[in-house]
mmCIF file of C-alpha atoms and ligand atoms in Angstrom:
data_model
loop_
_atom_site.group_PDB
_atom_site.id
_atom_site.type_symbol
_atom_site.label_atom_id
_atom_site.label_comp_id
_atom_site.label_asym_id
_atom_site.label_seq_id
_atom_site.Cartn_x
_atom_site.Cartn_y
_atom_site.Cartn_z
ATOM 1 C CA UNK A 196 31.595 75.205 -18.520
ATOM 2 C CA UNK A 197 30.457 78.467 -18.652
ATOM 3 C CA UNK A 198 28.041 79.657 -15.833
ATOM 4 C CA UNK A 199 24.405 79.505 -16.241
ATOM 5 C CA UNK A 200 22.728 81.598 -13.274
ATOM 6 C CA UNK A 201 20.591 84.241 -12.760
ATOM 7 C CA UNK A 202 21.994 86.800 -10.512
ATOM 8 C CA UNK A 203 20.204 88.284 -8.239
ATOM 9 C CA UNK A 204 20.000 92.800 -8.661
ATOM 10 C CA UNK A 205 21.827 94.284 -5.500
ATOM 11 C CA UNK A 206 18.232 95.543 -3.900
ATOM 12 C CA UNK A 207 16.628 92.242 -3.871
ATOM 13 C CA UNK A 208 19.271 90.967 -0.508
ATOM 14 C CA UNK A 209 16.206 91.773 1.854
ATOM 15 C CA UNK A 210 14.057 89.354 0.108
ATOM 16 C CA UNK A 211 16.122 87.011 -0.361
ATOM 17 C CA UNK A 212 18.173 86.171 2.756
ATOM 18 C CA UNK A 213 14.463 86.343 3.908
ATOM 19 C CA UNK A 214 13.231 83.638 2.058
ATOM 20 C CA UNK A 215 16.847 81.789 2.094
ATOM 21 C CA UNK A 216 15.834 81.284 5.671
ATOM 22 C CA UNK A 217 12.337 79.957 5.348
ATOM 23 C CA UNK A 218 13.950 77.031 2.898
ATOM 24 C CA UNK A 219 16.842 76.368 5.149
ATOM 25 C CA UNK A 220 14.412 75.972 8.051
ATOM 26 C CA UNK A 221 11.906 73.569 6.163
ATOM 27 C CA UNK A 222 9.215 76.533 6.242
ATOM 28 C CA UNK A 223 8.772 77.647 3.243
ATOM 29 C CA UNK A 224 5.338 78.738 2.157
ATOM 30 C CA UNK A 225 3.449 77.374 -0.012
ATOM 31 C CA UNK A 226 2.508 80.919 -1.795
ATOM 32 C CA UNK A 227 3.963 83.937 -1.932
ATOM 33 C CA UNK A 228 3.134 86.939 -3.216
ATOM 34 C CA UNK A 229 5.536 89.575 -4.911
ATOM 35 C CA UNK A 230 4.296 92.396 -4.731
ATOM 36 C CA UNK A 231 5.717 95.884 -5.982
ATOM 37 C CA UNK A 232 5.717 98.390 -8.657
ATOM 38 C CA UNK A 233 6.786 97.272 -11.763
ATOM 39 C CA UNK A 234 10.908 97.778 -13.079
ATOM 40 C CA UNK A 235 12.354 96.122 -9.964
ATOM 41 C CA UNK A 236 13.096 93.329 -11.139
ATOM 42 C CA UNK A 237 10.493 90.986 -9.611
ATOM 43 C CA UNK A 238 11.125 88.319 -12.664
ATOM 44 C CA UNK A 239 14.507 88.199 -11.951
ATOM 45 C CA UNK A 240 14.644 87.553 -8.685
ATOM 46 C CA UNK A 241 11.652 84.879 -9.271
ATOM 47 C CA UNK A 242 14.208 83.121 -11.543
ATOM 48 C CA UNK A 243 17.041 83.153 -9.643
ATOM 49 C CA UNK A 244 15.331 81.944 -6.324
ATOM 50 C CA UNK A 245 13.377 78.736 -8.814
ATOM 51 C CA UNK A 246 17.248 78.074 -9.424
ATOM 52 C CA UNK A 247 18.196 78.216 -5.924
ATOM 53 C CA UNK A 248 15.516 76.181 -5.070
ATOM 54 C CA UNK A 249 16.086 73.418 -7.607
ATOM 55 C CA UNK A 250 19.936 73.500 -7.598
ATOM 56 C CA UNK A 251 21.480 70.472 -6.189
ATOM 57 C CA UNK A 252 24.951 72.365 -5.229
ATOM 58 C CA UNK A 253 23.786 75.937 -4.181
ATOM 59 C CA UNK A 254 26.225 78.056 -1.508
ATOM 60 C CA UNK A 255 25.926 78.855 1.792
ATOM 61 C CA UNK A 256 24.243 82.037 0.649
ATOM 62 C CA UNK A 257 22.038 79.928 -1.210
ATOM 63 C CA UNK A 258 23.318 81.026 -4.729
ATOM 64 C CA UNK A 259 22.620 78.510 -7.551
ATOM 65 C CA UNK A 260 26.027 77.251 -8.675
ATOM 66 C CA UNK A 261 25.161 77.652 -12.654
ATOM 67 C CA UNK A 262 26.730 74.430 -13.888
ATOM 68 C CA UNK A 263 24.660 71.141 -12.002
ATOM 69 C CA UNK A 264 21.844 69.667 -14.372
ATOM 70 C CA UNK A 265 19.021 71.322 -12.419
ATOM 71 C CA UNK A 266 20.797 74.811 -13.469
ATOM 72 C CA UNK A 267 21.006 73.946 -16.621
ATOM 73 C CA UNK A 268 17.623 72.853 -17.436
ATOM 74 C CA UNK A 269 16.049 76.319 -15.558
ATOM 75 C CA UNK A 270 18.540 78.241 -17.250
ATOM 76 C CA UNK A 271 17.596 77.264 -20.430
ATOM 77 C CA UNK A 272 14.021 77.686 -19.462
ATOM 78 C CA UNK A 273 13.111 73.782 -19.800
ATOM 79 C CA UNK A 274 13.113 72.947 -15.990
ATOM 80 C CA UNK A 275 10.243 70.230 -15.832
ATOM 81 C CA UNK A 276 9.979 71.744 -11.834
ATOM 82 C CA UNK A 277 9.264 75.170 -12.731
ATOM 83 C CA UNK A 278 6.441 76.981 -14.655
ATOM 84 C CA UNK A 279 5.578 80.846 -15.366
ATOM 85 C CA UNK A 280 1.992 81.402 -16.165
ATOM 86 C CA UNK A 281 1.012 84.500 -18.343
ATOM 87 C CA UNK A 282 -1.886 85.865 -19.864
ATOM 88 C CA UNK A 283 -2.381 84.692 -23.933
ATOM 89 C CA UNK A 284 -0.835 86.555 -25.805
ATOM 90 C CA UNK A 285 -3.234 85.839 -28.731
ATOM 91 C CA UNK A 286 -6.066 86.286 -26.049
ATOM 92 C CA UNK A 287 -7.569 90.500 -26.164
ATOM 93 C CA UNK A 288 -8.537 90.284 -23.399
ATOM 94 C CA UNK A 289 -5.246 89.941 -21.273
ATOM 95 C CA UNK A 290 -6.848 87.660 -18.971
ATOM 96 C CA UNK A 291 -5.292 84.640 -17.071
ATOM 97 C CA UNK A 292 -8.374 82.071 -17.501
ATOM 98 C CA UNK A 293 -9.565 79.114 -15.459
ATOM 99 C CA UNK A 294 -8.162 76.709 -18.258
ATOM 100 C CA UNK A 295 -4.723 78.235 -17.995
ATOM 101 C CA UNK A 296 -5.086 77.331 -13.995
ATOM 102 C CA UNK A 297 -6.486 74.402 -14.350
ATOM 103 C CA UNK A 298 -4.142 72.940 -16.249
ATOM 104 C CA UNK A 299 -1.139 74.457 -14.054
ATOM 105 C CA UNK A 300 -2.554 73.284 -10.692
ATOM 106 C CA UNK A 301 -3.894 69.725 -11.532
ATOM 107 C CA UNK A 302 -2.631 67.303 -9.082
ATOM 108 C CA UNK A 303 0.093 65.569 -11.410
ATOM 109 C CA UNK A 304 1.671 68.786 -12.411
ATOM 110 C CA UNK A 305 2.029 69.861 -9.152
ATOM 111 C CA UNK A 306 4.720 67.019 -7.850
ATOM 112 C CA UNK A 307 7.592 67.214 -8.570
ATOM 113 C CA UNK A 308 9.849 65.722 -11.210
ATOM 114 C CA UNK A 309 13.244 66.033 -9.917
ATOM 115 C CA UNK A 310 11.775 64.949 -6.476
ATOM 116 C CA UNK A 311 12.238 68.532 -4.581
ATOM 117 C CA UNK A 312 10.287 71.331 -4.912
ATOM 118 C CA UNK A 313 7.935 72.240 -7.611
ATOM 119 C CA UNK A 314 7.868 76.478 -8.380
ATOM 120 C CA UNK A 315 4.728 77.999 -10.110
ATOM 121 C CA UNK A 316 5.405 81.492 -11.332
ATOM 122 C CA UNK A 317 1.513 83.384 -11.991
ATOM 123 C CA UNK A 318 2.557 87.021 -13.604
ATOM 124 C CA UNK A 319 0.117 89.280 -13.302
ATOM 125 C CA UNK A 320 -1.457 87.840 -10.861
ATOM 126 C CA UNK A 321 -4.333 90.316 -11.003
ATOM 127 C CA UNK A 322 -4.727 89.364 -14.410
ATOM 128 C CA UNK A 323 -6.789 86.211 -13.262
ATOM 129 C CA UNK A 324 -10.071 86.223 -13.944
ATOM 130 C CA UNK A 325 -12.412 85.827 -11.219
ATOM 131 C CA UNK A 326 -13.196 82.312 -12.373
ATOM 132 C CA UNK A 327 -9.419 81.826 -12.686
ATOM 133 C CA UNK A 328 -8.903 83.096 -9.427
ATOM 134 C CA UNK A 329 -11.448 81.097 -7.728
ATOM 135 C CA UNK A 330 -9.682 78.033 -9.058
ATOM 136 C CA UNK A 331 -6.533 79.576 -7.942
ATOM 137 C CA UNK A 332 -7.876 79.268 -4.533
ATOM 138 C CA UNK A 333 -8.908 75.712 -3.916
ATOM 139 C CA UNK A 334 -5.356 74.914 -4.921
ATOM 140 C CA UNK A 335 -4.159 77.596 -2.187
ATOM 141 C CA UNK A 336 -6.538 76.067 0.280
ATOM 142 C CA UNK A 337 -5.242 72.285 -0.067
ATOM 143 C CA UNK A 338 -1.763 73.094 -1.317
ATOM 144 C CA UNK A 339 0.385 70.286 -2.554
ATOM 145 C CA UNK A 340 3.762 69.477 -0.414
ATOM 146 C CA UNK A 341 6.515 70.464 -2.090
ATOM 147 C CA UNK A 342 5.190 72.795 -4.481
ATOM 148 C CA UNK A 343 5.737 76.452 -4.314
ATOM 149 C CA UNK A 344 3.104 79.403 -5.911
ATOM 150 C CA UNK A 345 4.813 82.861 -6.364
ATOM 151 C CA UNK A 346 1.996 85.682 -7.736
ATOM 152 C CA UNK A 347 3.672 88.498 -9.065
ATOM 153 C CA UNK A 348 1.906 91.742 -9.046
ATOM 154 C CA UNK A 349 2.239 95.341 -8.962
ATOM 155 C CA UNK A 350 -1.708 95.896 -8.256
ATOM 156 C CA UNK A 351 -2.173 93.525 -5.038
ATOM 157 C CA UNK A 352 -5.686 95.682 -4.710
ATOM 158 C CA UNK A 353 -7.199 93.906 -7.857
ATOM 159 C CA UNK A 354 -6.827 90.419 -6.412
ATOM 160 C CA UNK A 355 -9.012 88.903 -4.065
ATOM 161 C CA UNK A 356 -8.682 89.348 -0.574
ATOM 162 C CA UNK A 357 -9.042 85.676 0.352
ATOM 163 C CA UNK A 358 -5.972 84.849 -2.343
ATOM 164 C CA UNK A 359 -3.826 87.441 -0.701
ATOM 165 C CA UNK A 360 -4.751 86.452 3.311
ATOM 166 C CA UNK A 361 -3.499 82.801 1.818
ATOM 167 C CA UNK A 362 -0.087 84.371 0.791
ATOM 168 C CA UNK A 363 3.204 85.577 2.516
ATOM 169 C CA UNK A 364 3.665 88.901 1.018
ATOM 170 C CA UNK A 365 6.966 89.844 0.303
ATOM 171 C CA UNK A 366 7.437 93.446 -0.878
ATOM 172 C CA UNK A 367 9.758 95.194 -3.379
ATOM 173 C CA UNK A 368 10.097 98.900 -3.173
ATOM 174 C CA UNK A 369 12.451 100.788 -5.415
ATOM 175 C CA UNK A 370 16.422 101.046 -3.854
ATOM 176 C CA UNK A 371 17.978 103.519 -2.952
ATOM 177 C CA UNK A 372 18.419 106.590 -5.127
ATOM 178 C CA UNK A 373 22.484 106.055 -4.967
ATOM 179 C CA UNK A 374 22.368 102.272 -5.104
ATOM 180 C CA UNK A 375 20.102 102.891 -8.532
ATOM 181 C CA UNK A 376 22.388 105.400 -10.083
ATOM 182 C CA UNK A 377 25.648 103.167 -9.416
ATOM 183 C CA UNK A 378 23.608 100.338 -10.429
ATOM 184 C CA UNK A 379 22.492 101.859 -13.883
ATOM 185 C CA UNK A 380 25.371 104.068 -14.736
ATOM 186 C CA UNK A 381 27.614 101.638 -16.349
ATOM 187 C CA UNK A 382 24.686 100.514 -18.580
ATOM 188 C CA UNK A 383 22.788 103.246 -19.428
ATOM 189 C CA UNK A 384 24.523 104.063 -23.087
ATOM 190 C CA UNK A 385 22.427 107.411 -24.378
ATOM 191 C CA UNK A 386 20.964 109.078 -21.475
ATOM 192 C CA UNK A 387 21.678 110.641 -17.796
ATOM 193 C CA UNK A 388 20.932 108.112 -15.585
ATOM 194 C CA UNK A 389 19.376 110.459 -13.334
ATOM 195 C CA UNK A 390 16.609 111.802 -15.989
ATOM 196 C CA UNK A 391 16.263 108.366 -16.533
ATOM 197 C CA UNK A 392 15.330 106.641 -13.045
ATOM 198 C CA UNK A 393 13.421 110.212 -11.968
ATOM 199 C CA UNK A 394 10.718 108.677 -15.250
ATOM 200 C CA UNK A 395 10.983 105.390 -14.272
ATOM 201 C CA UNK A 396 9.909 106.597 -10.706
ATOM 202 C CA UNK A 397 12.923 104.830 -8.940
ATOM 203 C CA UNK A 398 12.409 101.818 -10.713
ATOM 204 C CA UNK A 399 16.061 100.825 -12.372
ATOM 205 C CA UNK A 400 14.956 98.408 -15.352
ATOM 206 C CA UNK A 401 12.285 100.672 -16.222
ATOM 207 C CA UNK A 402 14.770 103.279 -15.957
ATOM 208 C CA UNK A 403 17.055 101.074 -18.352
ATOM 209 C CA UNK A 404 14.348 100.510 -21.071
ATOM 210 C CA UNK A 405 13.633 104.080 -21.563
ATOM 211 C CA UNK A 406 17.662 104.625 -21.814
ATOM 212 C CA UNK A 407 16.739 105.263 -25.712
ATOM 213 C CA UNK A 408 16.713 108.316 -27.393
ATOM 214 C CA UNK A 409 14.581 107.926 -30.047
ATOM 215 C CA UNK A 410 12.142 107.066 -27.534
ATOM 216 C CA UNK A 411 12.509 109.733 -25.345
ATOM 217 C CA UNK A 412 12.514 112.224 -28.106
ATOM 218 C CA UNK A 413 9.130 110.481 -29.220
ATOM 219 C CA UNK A 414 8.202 111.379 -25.427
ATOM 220 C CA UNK A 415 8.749 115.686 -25.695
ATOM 221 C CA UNK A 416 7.215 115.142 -29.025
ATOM 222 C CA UNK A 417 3.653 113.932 -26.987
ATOM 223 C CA UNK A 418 4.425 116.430 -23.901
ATOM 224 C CA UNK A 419 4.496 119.176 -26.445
ATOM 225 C CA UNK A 420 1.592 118.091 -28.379
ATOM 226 C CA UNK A 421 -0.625 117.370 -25.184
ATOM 227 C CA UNK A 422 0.598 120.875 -24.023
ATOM 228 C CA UNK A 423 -0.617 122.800 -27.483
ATOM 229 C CA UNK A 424 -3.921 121.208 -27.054
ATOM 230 C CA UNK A 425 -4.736 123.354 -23.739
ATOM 231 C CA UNK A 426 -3.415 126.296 -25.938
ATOM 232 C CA UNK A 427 -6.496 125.163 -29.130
ATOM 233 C CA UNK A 428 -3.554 124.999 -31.523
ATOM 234 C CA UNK A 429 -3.511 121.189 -31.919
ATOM 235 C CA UNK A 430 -7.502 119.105 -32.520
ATOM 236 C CA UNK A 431 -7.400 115.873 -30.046
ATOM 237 C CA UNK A 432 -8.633 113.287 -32.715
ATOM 238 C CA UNK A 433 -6.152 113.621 -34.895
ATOM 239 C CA UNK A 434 -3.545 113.752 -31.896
ATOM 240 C CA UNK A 435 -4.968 110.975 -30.398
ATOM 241 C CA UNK A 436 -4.554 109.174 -34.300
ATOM 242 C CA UNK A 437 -0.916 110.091 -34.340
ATOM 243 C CA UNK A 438 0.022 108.226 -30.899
ATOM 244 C CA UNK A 439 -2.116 105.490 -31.548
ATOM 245 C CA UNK A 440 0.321 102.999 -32.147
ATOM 246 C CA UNK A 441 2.333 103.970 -29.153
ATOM 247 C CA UNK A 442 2.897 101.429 -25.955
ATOM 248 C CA UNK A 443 -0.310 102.695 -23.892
ATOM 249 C CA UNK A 444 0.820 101.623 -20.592
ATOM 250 C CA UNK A 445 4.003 103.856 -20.846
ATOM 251 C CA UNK A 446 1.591 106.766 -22.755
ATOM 252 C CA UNK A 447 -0.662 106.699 -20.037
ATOM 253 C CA UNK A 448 2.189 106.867 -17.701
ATOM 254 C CA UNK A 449 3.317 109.637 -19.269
ATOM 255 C CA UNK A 450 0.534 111.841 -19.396
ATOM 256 C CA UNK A 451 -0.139 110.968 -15.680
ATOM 257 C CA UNK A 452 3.685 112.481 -15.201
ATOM 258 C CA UNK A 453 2.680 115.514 -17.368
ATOM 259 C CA UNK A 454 -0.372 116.447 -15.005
ATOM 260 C CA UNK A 455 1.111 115.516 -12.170
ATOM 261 C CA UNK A 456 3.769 117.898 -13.342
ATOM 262 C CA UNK A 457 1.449 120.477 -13.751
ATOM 263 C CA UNK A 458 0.148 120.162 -10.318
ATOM 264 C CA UNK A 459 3.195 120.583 -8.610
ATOM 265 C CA UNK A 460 4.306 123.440 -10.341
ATOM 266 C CA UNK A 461 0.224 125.212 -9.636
ATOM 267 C CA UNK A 462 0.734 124.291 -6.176
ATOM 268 C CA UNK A 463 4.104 125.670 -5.535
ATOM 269 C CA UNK A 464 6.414 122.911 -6.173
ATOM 270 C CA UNK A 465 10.043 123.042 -5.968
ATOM 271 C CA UNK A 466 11.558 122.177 -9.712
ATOM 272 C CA UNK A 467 13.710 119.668 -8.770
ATOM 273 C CA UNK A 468 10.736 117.273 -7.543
ATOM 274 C CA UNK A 469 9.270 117.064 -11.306
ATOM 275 C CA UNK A 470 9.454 113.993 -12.859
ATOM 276 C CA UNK A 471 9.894 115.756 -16.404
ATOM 277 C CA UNK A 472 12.761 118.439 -15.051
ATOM 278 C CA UNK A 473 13.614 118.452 -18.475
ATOM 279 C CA UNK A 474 10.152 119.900 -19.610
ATOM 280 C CA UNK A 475 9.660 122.372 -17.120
ATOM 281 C CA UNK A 476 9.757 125.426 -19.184
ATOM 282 C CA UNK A 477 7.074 123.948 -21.460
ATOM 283 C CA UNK A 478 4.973 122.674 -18.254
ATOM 284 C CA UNK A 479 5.066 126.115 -16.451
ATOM 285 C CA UNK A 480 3.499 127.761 -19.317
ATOM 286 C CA UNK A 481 0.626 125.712 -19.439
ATOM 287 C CA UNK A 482 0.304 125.346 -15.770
ATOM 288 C CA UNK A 483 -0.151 129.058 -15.655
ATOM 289 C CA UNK A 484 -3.236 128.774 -17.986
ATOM 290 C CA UNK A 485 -5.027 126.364 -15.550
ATOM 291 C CA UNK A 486 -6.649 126.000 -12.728
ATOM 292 C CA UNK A 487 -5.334 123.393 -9.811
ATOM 293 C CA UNK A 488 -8.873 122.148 -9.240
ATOM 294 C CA UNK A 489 -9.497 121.433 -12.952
ATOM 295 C CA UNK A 490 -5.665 119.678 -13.096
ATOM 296 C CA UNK A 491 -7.178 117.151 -9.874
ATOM 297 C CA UNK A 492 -10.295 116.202 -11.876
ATOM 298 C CA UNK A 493 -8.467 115.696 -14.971
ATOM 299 C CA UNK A 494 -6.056 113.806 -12.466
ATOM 300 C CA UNK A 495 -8.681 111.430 -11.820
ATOM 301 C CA UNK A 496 -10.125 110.719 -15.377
ATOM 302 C CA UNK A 497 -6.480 109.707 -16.275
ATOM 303 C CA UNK A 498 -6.343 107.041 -13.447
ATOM 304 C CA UNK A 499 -9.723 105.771 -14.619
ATOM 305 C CA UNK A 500 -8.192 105.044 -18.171
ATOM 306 C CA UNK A 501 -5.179 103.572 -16.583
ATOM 307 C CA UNK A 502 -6.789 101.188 -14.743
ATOM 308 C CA UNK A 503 -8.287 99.905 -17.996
ATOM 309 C CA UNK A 504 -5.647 99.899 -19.893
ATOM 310 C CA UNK A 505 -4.847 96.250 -19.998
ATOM 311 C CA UNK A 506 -8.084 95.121 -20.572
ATOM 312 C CA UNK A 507 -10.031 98.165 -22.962
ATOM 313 C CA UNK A 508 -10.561 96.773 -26.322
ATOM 314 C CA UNK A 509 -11.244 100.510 -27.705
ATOM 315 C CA UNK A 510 -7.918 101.932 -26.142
ATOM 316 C CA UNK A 511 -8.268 103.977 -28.943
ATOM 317 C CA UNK A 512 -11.319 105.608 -28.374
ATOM 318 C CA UNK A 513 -10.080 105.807 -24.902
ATOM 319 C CA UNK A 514 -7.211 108.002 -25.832
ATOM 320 C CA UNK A 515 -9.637 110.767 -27.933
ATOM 321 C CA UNK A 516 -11.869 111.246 -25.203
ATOM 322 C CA UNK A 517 -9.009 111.773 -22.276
ATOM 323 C CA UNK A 518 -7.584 114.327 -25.068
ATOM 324 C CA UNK A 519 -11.186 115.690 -25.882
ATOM 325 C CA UNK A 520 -11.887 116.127 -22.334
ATOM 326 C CA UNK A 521 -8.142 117.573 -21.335
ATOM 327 C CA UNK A 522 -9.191 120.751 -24.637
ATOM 328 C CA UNK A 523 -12.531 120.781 -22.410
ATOM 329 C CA UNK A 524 -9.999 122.254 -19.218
ATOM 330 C CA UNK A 525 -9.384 124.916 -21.382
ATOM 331 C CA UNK A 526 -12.541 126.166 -20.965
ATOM 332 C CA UNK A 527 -11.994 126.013 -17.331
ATOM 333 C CA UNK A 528 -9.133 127.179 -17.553
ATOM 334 C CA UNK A 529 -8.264 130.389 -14.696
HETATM 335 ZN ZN1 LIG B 46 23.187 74.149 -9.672
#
């Protein structure tokens, strides 16, 4: 039979010969939270622990072996014992809601079917809504024996302080700069590697989506268009029109790069600590039209749509203002 497992990535060991020891001693929490930036590979290893967990013949190392019933059913995403919880997609708001916990954490669907252990997956965790949450934490307060609540998050901040003192933290950071490259360079198809993981900030899957051309293209396309604004040879509106059916989170992300960019290089920074090394030309010439305070305010207006971003239902109008406001710098400019 072939082998149905979920392997764990190379910089997860730390985490998991942690938590390999809490089950082995009979002490494992009843919530964790996994916390991190995103593009490490959190889901992953939340799948291949929920296999560990519920496999009947795991190794010493407690690896699931991939072929007993238990691995099948998680494999093929019907385990009875283990649930991921996610925001609607339907829903515009993006929220986790009370209903959605309610239903997860009601007494009968927290025992177990197989008899062992019962896993709860909640991704993003901050995505709860405060009634959700609040719900979330009577369950954390009287928790169920045998069952197991993983939050996955890469905002811990935006949950509530008495859900995270009620949770064993367990933190993913991105691996090594050699471990990533070695990692990603016999699956990255289009791009270096190295250009590749510098975007994704150290984070290899993220550093693996972008592996795309088209998409990266699409990204000097916006860097030179966000550029010409500050120059008055582009108008914001229709700018902002043109991107509007691009993935905001990874815009936003983007233009965040962009000024951070631009900072360095006003401040003095080497070259080789840009994220867009490629772009550095382009990014010199406008950083030499602006002033470093202007770039830190500008900073911080950025941030503030960010941390929207999920839940703004004018994203939109969002976008034309942070591009209104970044021709306003020009004004400013030095
Ligand atoms: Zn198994």
């Amino acid at each position: 039979m072939s082998e149905l497992r979920y392997h764990r990535l190379p910089w997860h060991d730390e985490q998991w010969h942690f938590l390999q020891q809490a089950v082995e001693q009979h002490r494992l929490p009843h919530a964790l939270l996994l916390s991190g930036p995103p593009g490490l590979g959190k889901e992953q290893f939340v799948l291949s622990f929920a296999q560990s967990v519920l496999c009947v013949d795991r190794d010493r190392d407690g690896v699931a072996c991939g072929a007993c019933r238990q691995c099948q059913l998680l494999y093929s995403g019907n385990h009875p014992d283990f649930q991921w919880l996610k925001p609607d997609e339907e829903s515009k708001s993006g929220e986790i809601t009370i209903e959605a916990i309610r239903s997860l954490t009601a007494n009968a669907s927290l025992t177990s079917h197989a008899g062992g252990n019962k896993i709860i997956a909640i991704q993003p965790a901050h995505r709860m809504n405060k009634a959700a949450a609040n719900s979330l934490l009577k369950t954390l307060e009287e928790p169920t024996p045998g069952s197991v609540i993983l939050l996955l998050t890469d905002q811990p901040g935006r949950l509530l302080a008495t859900i995270r003192s009620r949770c064993q933290t367990i933190y993913f950071k991105p691996p090594h700069r050699t471990q990533a490259i070695e990692w990603l360079s016999d699956k990255v198809t289009q791009e270096d590697p190295r250009l590749l993981l510098t975007l994704a900030n150290g984070a290899p899957l993220k550093a693996l989506q972008l592996d795309n051309s088209e998409l990266l293209n699409a990204r000097k396309e916006m860097a030179k268009g966000f550029l010409q604004l500050l120059a008055g040879k582009r108008d914001p509106v229709s700018l902002a029109r043109g991107w509007g059916a691009f993935d905001r989170v990874l815009l936003l992300e983007w233009l965040t790069g962009w000024v951070i960019d631009l900072i360095r290089l006003k401040e003095g920074g080497d070259e080789g600590g840009l994220f867009n090394r490629d772009l550095t030309q382009a990014l010199q010439k406008t950083a030499d039209k602006i002033n470093s305070r202007t770039l830190h305010g500008y900073l911080l207006q950025v941030y503030a749509a960010r941390s929207t971003v999920e839940s703004n239902l004018n994203p939109q109008l969002t976008l034309e203002k942070l591009l209104i406001s970044w021709c306003d710098c020009r004004t400013q400019a030095c």
